Amino acid sequence: MRVLLIGAGAIAHHHAAAARLLPGAAILAADPSPEARAKFAEAFPEATLYDTPEAMLAAAPAGPEDIALVAVPPWLHEPMAVMAFAAGFHVLCEKPLARDLPELDRILAAGAAAGKLLGDCCIRFNAQPAMAAARDIVEGGELGPLNLVRMINRIPRMRPGVEYQPASRWFINREKAGGGVLMDWAVYDIAMLFDVLRPTAVTLRAAMTGGVEGRDDPPDHPVEVESHAAAFMELTLPGGQTVPLLYERANGVNGPQLHELSVEGRNGGLSWQWLPPYEDDTATLTRHVDAGGKVEQVVERIPMGDHPHFHHQPLLAFADRVRGLPSSALTEAEIRFRLGVIRAIYEVADGEAAVTLTLADPS
């Protein structure tokens, strides 16, 4: 297996570290920036470097398990992914995989025409042991019929991406990024939550997007994207039950910092930790159970074990899928379903009536 990195910046370093965990994998990377190539070569001296992705993709015919990994900003995802498919490679792409559904459909069509697989890096936090335990509890009926799912993750006074990568002002440009906090962070939320609940359909009933004023926003780079989004949606679960989801994601609000993830049923409730840091490499899972008419919390600490580092997970999972092994990587239908939910939040927030999306192939 060869891993060909299109882009040699910060995120490519994480993917290259993951590639080192694949036995016998060769690492190649292409970037027009001499500085980026030099830093990459220093960190990964075994890698072969190119100054253009075209030169790298043409250097040798694609093998049956070779992966091209698109690690460039969002507005370049479609042309790079389509080019890699045309060259005969499987493609794993950074999130957000596409800025809208038409763009994603063109990428999917290119993959289908090439007979190759598409992977999405939005699964960084999926398939953790605590999540597997949560899914078993929900599917096992311990909570009874579900009443409500609530997922709230609010951080005040930030902006999408800029605080983490100050030089990458494209995060706050709508045309280049496709959107703000929904495209930057919510893609992880939806991927993780759906990995636990496995909905087969989603109806968006209400939504909002917004932001705040008064930060040190660069005058030459106005913030064009949302830093706050909320939605009310209904999830249809595999058994046919419909459960409401209250969802809120923000990295820029004039209000408190809040974090909550809970699934509530008639017989009990459940919450679990899905984002690092994990104390002593363990995550918490909390059952809310009836104890003589009162709610009692039963906390379980679940070791991460040999679960991959979250930055390594996308490539390792996709490599398993390429090799025909059990994998937590998303299928093409799941990729489209999840991005469809994100884009539907924008549509409903802009005044569209309720939007329903169905997973094309729940199997």
C-alpha positions as a Markdown table, in Angstrom:
| # | Residue | x | y | z |
|---|---|---|---|---|
| 1 | Met | 0.0 | 0.0 | 0.0 |
| 2 | Arg | 1.2 | 3.5 | -0.9 |
| 3 | Val | -0.3 | 6.6 | 0.9 |
| 4 | Leu | -0.1 | 9.7 | -1.4 |
| 5 | Leu | -0.7 | 12.9 | 0.6 |
| 6 | Ile | -2.0 | 15.8 | -1.5 |
| 7 | Gly | -0.8 | 18.6 | 0.7 |
| 8 | Ala | 2.1 | 18.5 | 3.2 |
| 9 | Gly | 0.8 | 20.9 | 5.9 |
| 10 | Ala | 0.0 | 20.4 | 9.5 |
| 11 | Ile | -2.8 | 17.9 | 9.1 |
| 12 | Ala | -0.8 | 15.8 | 6.6 |
| 13 | His | 1.8 | 15.2 | 9.3 |
| 14 | His | -0.9 | 13.5 | 11.4 |
| 15 | His | -1.9 | 11.3 | 8.4 |
| 16 | Ala | 1.8 | 10.5 | 7.7 |
| 17 | Ala | 2.2 | 9.4 | 11.3 |
| 18 | Ala | -0.8 | 7.1 | 10.8 |
| 19 | Ala | 0.7 | 5.7 | 7.6 |
| 20 | Arg | 3.7 | 4.7 | 9.6 |
| 21 | Leu | 1.4 | 2.3 | 11.5 |
| 22 | Leu | 0.4 | 0.5 | 8.3 |
| 23 | Pro | 2.9 | -2.4 | 7.8 |
| 24 | Gly | 5.0 | -1.9 | 4.7 |
| 25 | Ala | 3.2 | 1.3 | 3.6 |
| 26 | Ala | 5.2 | 3.9 | 1.5 |
| 27 | Ile | 4.6 | 7.6 | 2.1 |
| 28 | Leu | 4.5 | 10.2 | -0.7 |
| 29 | Ala | 3.5 | 13.8 | -0.4 |
| 30 | Ala | 3.1 | 16.7 | -2.7 |
| 31 | Asp | 2.9 | 20.4 | -1.9 |
| 32 | Pro | 3.8 | 23.5 | -4.0 |
| 33 | Ser | 5.3 | 25.2 | -0.9 |
| 34 | Pro | 9.1 | 24.6 | -0.5 |
| 35 | Glu | 8.7 | 25.4 | 3.2 |
| 36 | Ala | 6.0 | 22.8 | 3.7 |
| 37 | Arg | 8.0 | 20.2 | 1.8 |
| 38 | Ala | 11.1 | 20.9 | 3.9 |
| 39 | Lys | 9.2 | 20.6 | 7.2 |
| 40 | Phe | 7.6 | 17.4 | 6.0 |
| 41 | Ala | 10.9 | 15.9 | 4.9 |
| 42 | Glu | 12.4 | 16.7 | 8.3 |
| 43 | Ala | 9.6 | 14.9 | 10.1 |
| 44 | Phe | 9.3 | 12.0 | 7.7 |
| 45 | Pro | 12.7 | 11.5 | 6.0 |
| 46 | Glu | 11.5 | 8.2 | 4.5 |
| 47 | Ala | 8.8 | 10.0 | 2.4 |
| 48 | Thr | 9.2 | 10.8 | -1.3 |
| 49 | Leu | 8.3 | 14.5 | -2.0 |
| 50 | Tyr | 6.9 | 16.2 | -5.1 |
| 51 | Asp | 6.1 | 19.8 | -5.8 |
| 52 | Thr | 2.8 | 19.1 | -7.5 |
| 53 | Pro | 0.1 | 16.4 | -7.0 |
| 54 | Glu | 0.0 | 15.8 | -10.7 |
| 55 | Ala | 3.6 | 14.7 | -10.7 |
| 56 | Met | 3.1 | 12.5 | -7.7 |
| 57 | Leu | 0.0 | 10.8 | -9.0 |
| 58 | Ala | 1.7 | 10.2 | -12.4 |
| 59 | Ala | 5.0 | 8.8 | -10.8 |
| 60 | Ala | 3.8 | 5.2 | -10.8 |
| 61 | Pro | 0.6 | 3.4 | -11.8 |
| 62 | Ala | -1.9 | 3.1 | -8.9 |
| 63 | Gly | -1.9 | -0.3 | -7.1 |
| 64 | Pro | -5.1 | -1.9 | -6.0 |
| 65 | Glu | -4.7 | -0.7 | -2.4 |
| 66 | Asp | -3.1 | 2.6 | -3.0 |
| 67 | Ile | -4.7 | 5.6 | -1.3 |
| 68 | Ala | -4.6 | 9.3 | -2.3 |
| 69 | Leu | -5.3 | 11.4 | 0.8 |
| 70 | Val | -6.6 | 14.9 | 0.1 |
| 71 | Ala | -5.2 | 17.2 | 2.9 |
| 72 | Val | -5.8 | 20.6 | 1.4 |
| 73 | Pro | -8.4 | 23.3 | 2.2 |
| 74 | Pro | -12.1 | 22.6 | 1.3 |
| 75 | Trp | -12.3 | 24.5 | -2.0 |
| 76 | Leu | -9.6 | 22.2 | -3.4 |
| 77 | His | -11.2 | 19.0 | -2.3 |
| 78 | Glu | -13.3 | 18.4 | -5.4 |
| 79 | Pro | -10.6 | 19.0 | -8.1 |
| 80 | Met | -8.0 | 17.0 | -6.1 |
| 81 | Ala | -10.3 | 14.1 | -5.4 |
| 82 | Val | -11.6 | 13.9 | -9.0 |
| 83 | Met | -8.0 | 14.0 | -10.3 |
| 84 | Ala | -6.9 | 11.2 | -7.9 |
| 85 | Phe | -9.9 | 9.0 | -8.8 |
| 86 | Ala | -9.0 | 9.5 | -12.5 |
| 87 | Ala | -5.5 | 8.3 | -11.8 |
| 88 | Gly | -6.9 | 5.1 | -10.3 |
| 89 | Phe | -6.5 | 5.7 | -6.6 |
| 90 | His | -8.9 | 5.2 | -3.7 |
| 91 | Val | -9.5 | 8.6 | -2.1 |
| 92 | Leu | -9.6 | 9.6 | 1.6 |
| 93 | Cys | -10.5 | 13.3 | 2.0 |
| 94 | Glu | -10.2 | 15.8 | 4.9 |
| 95 | Lys | -13.4 | 17.2 | 6.3 |
| 96 | Pro | -15.6 | 18.9 | 5.3 |
| 97 | Leu | -15.4 | 16.5 | 2.3 |
| 98 | Ala | -17.4 | 18.9 | 0.1 |
| 99 | Arg | -18.8 | 22.3 | 0.5 |
| 100 | Asp | -22.3 | 21.3 | -0.6 |
| 101 | Leu | -24.1 | 18.2 | -2.0 |
| 102 | Pro | -23.7 | 19.0 | -5.7 |
| 103 | Glu | -19.9 | 19.1 | -5.1 |
| 104 | Leu | -20.0 | 15.9 | -3.2 |
| 105 | Asp | -22.1 | 14.2 | -5.9 |
| 106 | Arg | -19.4 | 15.1 | -8.5 |
| 107 | Ile | -16.8 | 13.5 | -6.3 |
| 108 | Leu | -18.9 | 10.4 | -5.8 |
| 109 | Ala | -19.5 | 10.1 | -9.5 |
| 110 | Ala | -15.8 | 10.2 | -10.1 |
| 111 | Gly | -15.2 | 7.5 | -7.6 |
| 112 | Ala | -18.0 | 5.3 | -9.1 |
| 113 | Ala | -16.6 | 5.8 | -12.6 |
| 114 | Ala | -13.1 | 4.7 | -11.4 |
| 115 | Gly | -14.5 | 1.8 | -9.4 |
| 116 | Lys | -12.7 | 3.2 | -6.3 |
| 117 | Leu | -13.7 | 3.9 | -2.7 |
| 118 | Leu | -14.2 | 7.3 | -1.0 |
| 119 | Gly | -13.4 | 8.0 | 2.6 |
| 120 | Asp | -14.3 | 10.9 | 4.9 |
| 121 | Cys | -12.0 | 12.1 | 7.8 |
| 122 | Cys | -15.1 | 13.2 | 9.8 |
| 123 | Ile | -14.9 | 9.9 | 11.6 |
| 124 | Arg | -12.0 | 11.0 | 13.8 |
| 125 | Phe | -14.0 | 10.4 | 17.0 |
| 126 | Asn | -16.1 | 7.5 | 15.9 |
| 127 | Ala | -16.0 | 3.9 | 17.2 |
| 128 | Gln | -14.5 | 4.6 | 20.6 |
| 129 | Pro | -15.1 | 1.9 | 23.3 |
| 130 | Ala | -17.4 | 4.1 | 25.2 |
| 131 | Met | -19.5 | 4.7 | 22.1 |
| 132 | Ala | -19.7 | 1.0 | 21.4 |
| 133 | Ala | -20.9 | 0.5 | 24.9 |
| 134 | Ala | -23.5 | 3.3 | 24.5 |
| 135 | Arg | -24.8 | 1.7 | 21.3 |
| 136 | Asp | -25.2 | -1.6 | 23.0 |
| 137 | Ile | -27.2 | 0.0 | 25.8 |
| 138 | Val | -29.5 | 1.8 | 23.4 |
| 139 | Glu | -30.0 | -1.1 | 21.0 |
| 140 | Gly | -30.4 | -3.5 | 23.9 |
| 141 | Gly | -33.5 | -1.7 | 25.1 |
| 142 | Glu | -32.2 | -0.9 | 28.6 |
| 143 | Leu | -33.4 | 2.7 | 28.3 |
| 144 | Gly | -36.9 | 1.7 | 27.1 |
| 145 | Pro | -38.6 | 3.8 | 24.3 |
| 146 | Leu | -36.5 | 6.9 | 23.7 |
| 147 | Asn | -37.9 | 10.3 | 24.6 |
| 148 | Leu | -35.1 | 12.7 | 23.7 |
| 149 | Val | -31.6 | 13.1 | 22.5 |
| 150 | Arg | -29.7 | 16.2 | 23.4 |
| 151 | Met | -26.3 | 17.3 | 22.1 |
| 152 | Ile | -25.0 | 20.7 | 23.1 |
| 153 | Asn | -21.4 | 21.9 | 22.7 |
| 154 | Arg | -20.9 | 25.6 | 23.1 |
| 155 | Ile | -17.6 | 27.5 | 23.4 |
| 156 | Pro | -17.8 | 31.3 | 23.6 |
| 157 | Arg | -15.9 | 34.0 | 21.7 |
| 158 | Met | -14.0 | 31.9 | 19.1 |
| 159 | Arg | -14.2 | 31.6 | 15.4 |
| 160 | Pro | -14.1 | 28.5 | 13.1 |
| 161 | Gly | -10.5 | 27.4 | 12.7 |
| 162 | Val | -8.8 | 30.8 | 13.2 |
| 163 | Glu | -7.8 | 30.3 | 16.8 |
| 164 | Tyr | -6.1 | 27.0 | 15.9 |
| 165 | Gln | -4.5 | 28.1 | 12.6 |
| 166 | Pro | -4.2 | 31.9 | 12.8 |
| 167 | Ala | -2.7 | 32.1 | 9.3 |
| 168 | Ser | -5.5 | 30.2 | 7.7 |
| 169 | Arg | -8.1 | 32.9 | 7.2 |
| 170 | Trp | -10.0 | 30.8 | 4.7 |
| 171 | Phe | -11.9 | 29.3 | 7.6 |
| 172 | Ile | -14.0 | 32.4 | 7.9 |
| 173 | Asn | -14.6 | 32.8 | 4.1 |
| 174 | Arg | -17.9 | 31.2 | 3.1 |
| 175 | Glu | -16.9 | 30.5 | -0.5 |
| 176 | Lys | -13.7 | 28.8 | 0.4 |
| 177 | Ala | -14.8 | 26.9 | 3.5 |
| 178 | Gly | -18.4 | 26.2 | 2.6 |
| 179 | Gly | -19.6 | 27.4 | 6.0 |
| 180 | Gly | -18.5 | 28.0 | 9.6 |
| 181 | Val | -18.9 | 25.9 | 12.7 |
| 182 | Leu | -21.3 | 23.4 | 11.0 |
| 183 | Met | -18.7 | 22.5 | 8.4 |
| 184 | Asp | -15.7 | 22.7 | 10.7 |
| 185 | Trp | -17.0 | 20.9 | 13.9 |
| 186 | Ala | -20.5 | 19.7 | 13.5 |
| 187 | Val | -19.4 | 17.2 | 10.8 |
| 188 | Tyr | -17.7 | 15.4 | 13.7 |
| 189 | Asp | -20.7 | 15.6 | 16.0 |
| 190 | Ile | -23.1 | 14.2 | 13.4 |
| 191 | Ala | -20.7 | 11.4 | 12.4 |
| 192 | Met | -20.2 | 10.3 | 16.0 |
| 193 | Leu | -23.8 | 10.5 | 17.1 |
| 194 | Phe | -25.1 | 8.7 | 14.1 |
| 195 | Asp | -22.5 | 6.0 | 14.6 |
| 196 | Val | -24.1 | 5.3 | 18.0 |
| 197 | Leu | -27.8 | 5.8 | 17.1 |
| 198 | Arg | -27.7 | 4.6 | 13.5 |
| 199 | Pro | -30.6 | 6.6 | 12.1 |
| 200 | Thr | -32.0 | 5.6 | 8.8 |
| 201 | Ala | -33.8 | 8.9 | 8.2 |
| 202 | Val | -33.7 | 12.5 | 9.6 |
| 203 | Thr | -36.3 | 15.3 | 9.4 |
| 204 | Leu | -35.1 | 18.8 | 10.1 |
| 205 | Arg | -37.9 | 20.8 | 11.7 |
| 206 | Ala | -36.3 | 24.1 | 12.7 |
| 207 | Ala | -32.8 | 25.6 | 12.7 |
| 208 | Met | -30.8 | 28.8 | 13.2 |
| 209 | Thr | -27.4 | 30.0 | 12.4 |
| 210 | Gly | -25.7 | 33.1 | 13.7 |
| 211 | Gly | -22.6 | 34.7 | 15.2 |
| 212 | Val | -21.3 | 37.4 | 17.5 |
| 213 | Glu | -19.7 | 40.8 | 17.1 |
| 214 | Gly | -16.9 | 42.5 | 19.0 |
| 215 | Arg | -14.0 | 40.1 | 18.6 |
| 216 | Asp | -10.6 | 41.1 | 17.2 |
| 217 | Asp | -11.8 | 40.1 | 13.7 |
| 218 | Pro | -9.3 | 41.0 | 11.0 |
| 219 | Pro | -10.6 | 44.0 | 9.0 |
| 220 | Asp | -9.2 | 42.7 | 5.8 |
| 221 | His | -10.8 | 39.2 | 6.4 |
| 222 | Pro | -14.4 | 39.7 | 7.5 |
| 223 | Val | -16.1 | 36.8 | 9.2 |
| 224 | Glu | -18.6 | 35.5 | 6.6 |
| 225 | Val | -19.5 | 32.3 | 8.3 |
| 226 | Glu | -21.6 | 31.2 | 11.3 |
| 227 | Ser | -20.1 | 30.6 | 14.7 |
| 228 | His | -23.4 | 29.4 | 16.2 |
| 229 | Ala | -26.0 | 26.9 | 15.0 |
| 230 | Ala | -28.9 | 25.0 | 16.5 |
| 231 | Ala | -31.4 | 22.6 | 15.1 |
| 232 | Phe | -34.4 | 20.5 | 16.1 |
| 233 | Met | -34.6 | 17.3 | 14.2 |
| 234 | Glu | -36.3 | 13.9 | 14.3 |
| 235 | Leu | -34.3 | 10.7 | 13.9 |
| 236 | Thr | -35.8 | 7.5 | 12.7 |
| 237 | Leu | -34.0 | 4.6 | 14.3 |
| 238 | Pro | -33.4 | 1.2 | 12.8 |
| 239 | Gly | -36.4 | -0.3 | 14.6 |
| 240 | Gly | -38.7 | 2.4 | 13.3 |
| 241 | Gln | -39.0 | 4.5 | 16.4 |
| 242 | Thr | -38.7 | 8.3 | 15.9 |
| 243 | Val | -36.9 | 10.3 | 18.6 |
| 244 | Pro | -36.3 | 14.1 | 18.7 |
| 245 | Leu | -32.8 | 15.5 | 18.8 |
| 246 | Leu | -32.0 | 18.9 | 20.2 |
| 247 | Tyr | -28.7 | 19.9 | 18.7 |
| 248 | Glu | -26.6 | 23.0 | 19.3 |
| 249 | Arg | -23.0 | 23.7 | 18.2 |
| 250 | Ala | -21.1 | 27.0 | 18.7 |
| 251 | Asn | -17.6 | 28.4 | 18.9 |
| 252 | Gly | -18.8 | 32.0 | 19.2 |
| 253 | Val | -21.7 | 32.9 | 21.5 |
| 254 | Asn | -22.6 | 35.6 | 24.0 |
| 255 | Gly | -23.5 | 33.1 | 26.6 |
| 256 | Pro | -22.2 | 30.3 | 28.8 |
| 257 | Gln | -20.0 | 27.4 | 27.8 |
| 258 | Leu | -22.1 | 24.2 | 27.9 |
| 259 | His | -21.4 | 20.6 | 27.0 |
| 260 | Glu | -24.0 | 17.9 | 27.2 |
| 261 | Leu | -24.6 | 14.7 | 25.4 |
| 262 | Ser | -27.5 | 12.6 | 26.6 |
| 263 | Val | -30.0 | 10.0 | 25.4 |
| 264 | Glu | -33.1 | 9.8 | 27.6 |
| 265 | Gly | -35.7 | 7.0 | 27.6 |
| 266 | Arg | -38.7 | 6.0 | 29.7 |
| 267 | Asn | -36.7 | 3.6 | 31.8 |
| 268 | Gly | -33.4 | 5.5 | 32.1 |
| 269 | Gly | -30.9 | 7.8 | 30.6 |
| 270 | Leu | -27.3 | 7.7 | 29.2 |
| 271 | Ser | -24.5 | 10.0 | 28.5 |
| 272 | Trp | -20.9 | 9.4 | 27.5 |
| 273 | Gln | -17.6 | 11.2 | 26.9 |
| 274 | Trp | -16.6 | 11.4 | 23.2 |
| 275 | Leu | -14.0 | 14.2 | 23.0 |
| 276 | Pro | -10.5 | 14.2 | 24.5 |
| 277 | Pro | -8.8 | 14.8 | 26.8 |
| 278 | Tyr | -9.3 | 11.4 | 28.5 |
| 279 | Glu | -8.0 | 11.1 | 32.1 |
| 280 | Asp | -5.7 | 8.1 | 32.4 |
| 281 | Asp | -6.7 | 7.2 | 28.8 |
| 282 | Thr | -10.2 | 6.3 | 29.9 |
| 283 | Ala | -13.6 | 7.8 | 28.9 |
| 284 | Thr | -16.7 | 8.0 | 31.2 |
| 285 | Leu | -20.1 | 6.5 | 30.5 |
| 286 | Thr | -22.9 | 7.5 | 32.8 |
| 287 | Arg | -26.2 | 5.7 | 33.3 |
| 288 | His | -29.1 | 7.7 | 34.9 |
| 289 | Val | -31.2 | 5.0 | 36.6 |
| 290 | Asp | -34.2 | 4.9 | 38.9 |
| 291 | Ala | -33.3 | 4.3 | 42.5 |
| 292 | Gly | -36.4 | 4.2 | 44.7 |
| 293 | Gly | -38.1 | 7.0 | 42.8 |
| 294 | Lys | -34.9 | 9.1 | 42.5 |
| 295 | Val | -32.5 | 9.4 | 39.6 |
| 296 | Glu | -29.1 | 7.9 | 40.5 |
| 297 | Gln | -26.0 | 8.3 | 38.3 |
| 298 | Val | -23.9 | 5.2 | 37.8 |
| 299 | Val | -20.5 | 6.1 | 36.3 |
| 300 | Glu | -18.4 | 3.6 | 34.4 |
| 301 | Arg | -14.8 | 4.3 | 33.3 |
| 302 | Ile | -14.0 | 2.7 | 29.9 |
| 303 | Pro | -10.4 | 2.4 | 28.8 |
| 304 | Met | -9.5 | 3.5 | 25.3 |
| 305 | Gly | -7.4 | 0.3 | 25.0 |
| 306 | Asp | -5.8 | 0.0 | 21.6 |
| 307 | His | -8.3 | 2.3 | 19.9 |
| 308 | Pro | -6.3 | 4.6 | 17.5 |
| 309 | His | -5.4 | 8.1 | 18.3 |
| 310 | Phe | -8.2 | 10.3 | 16.8 |
| 311 | His | -5.8 | 11.8 | 14.2 |
| 312 | His | -4.8 | 8.3 | 13.1 |
| 313 | Gln | -8.3 | 6.9 | 12.9 |
| 314 | Pro | -9.4 | 8.1 | 9.5 |
| 315 | Leu | -6.5 | 6.6 | 7.5 |
| 316 | Leu | -6.3 | 3.4 | 9.5 |
| 317 | Ala | -10.1 | 2.8 | 9.2 |
| 318 | Phe | -10.1 | 3.6 | 5.5 |
| 319 | Ala | -7.1 | 1.3 | 4.9 |
| 320 | Asp | -9.1 | -1.5 | 6.5 |
| 321 | Arg | -12.0 | -0.8 | 4.2 |
| 322 | Val | -9.8 | -0.8 | 1.2 |
| 323 | Arg | -8.4 | -4.2 | 2.2 |
| 324 | Gly | -11.9 | -5.6 | 2.7 |
| 325 | Leu | -11.5 | -5.8 | 6.5 |
| 326 | Pro | -14.0 | -4.8 | 9.2 |
| 327 | Ser | -13.9 | -1.1 | 9.4 |
| 328 | Ser | -15.4 | 2.0 | 11.1 |
| 329 | Ala | -15.0 | 4.0 | 7.8 |
| 330 | Leu | -18.2 | 5.3 | 6.3 |
| 331 | Thr | -19.7 | 4.0 | 3.2 |
| 332 | Glu | -20.4 | 6.4 | 0.3 |
| 333 | Ala | -24.2 | 6.4 | 1.2 |
| 334 | Glu | -23.4 | 7.3 | 4.8 |
| 335 | Ile | -21.0 | 10.1 | 3.7 |
| 336 | Arg | -23.8 | 11.7 | 1.7 |
| 337 | Phe | -26.4 | 11.2 | 4.4 |
| 338 | Arg | -24.3 | 12.9 | 7.0 |
| 339 | Leu | -23.3 | 15.9 | 4.9 |
| 340 | Gly | -26.9 | 16.1 | 3.8 |
| 341 | Val | -28.0 | 16.7 | 7.4 |
| 342 | Ile | -25.4 | 19.4 | 7.8 |
| 343 | Arg | -26.5 | 21.2 | 4.6 |
| 344 | Ala | -30.2 | 20.8 | 5.6 |
| 345 | Ile | -29.5 | 22.8 | 8.8 |
| 346 | Tyr | -28.4 | 25.7 | 6.6 |
| 347 | Glu | -31.5 | 25.3 | 4.3 |
| 348 | Val | -34.0 | 25.3 | 7.2 |
| 349 | Ala | -32.2 | 28.1 | 8.9 |
| 350 | Asp | -32.5 | 30.1 | 5.7 |
| 351 | Gly | -36.3 | 29.6 | 5.7 |
| 352 | Glu | -36.8 | 26.3 | 3.9 |
| 353 | Ala | -39.7 | 24.2 | 5.1 |
| 354 | Ala | -38.9 | 20.9 | 6.9 |
| 355 | Val | -36.3 | 18.8 | 5.1 |
| 356 | Thr | -36.3 | 15.0 | 5.3 |
| 357 | Leu | -33.2 | 12.9 | 4.3 |
| 358 | Thr | -33.1 | 9.1 | 4.0 |
| 359 | Leu | -30.0 | 6.9 | 4.2 |
| 360 | Ala | -29.9 | 5.4 | 0.7 |
| 361 | Asp | -28.7 | 1.9 | 1.8 |
| 362 | Pro | -28.9 | 1.4 | 5.6 |
| 363 | Ser | -27.2 | -1.9 | 5.3 |
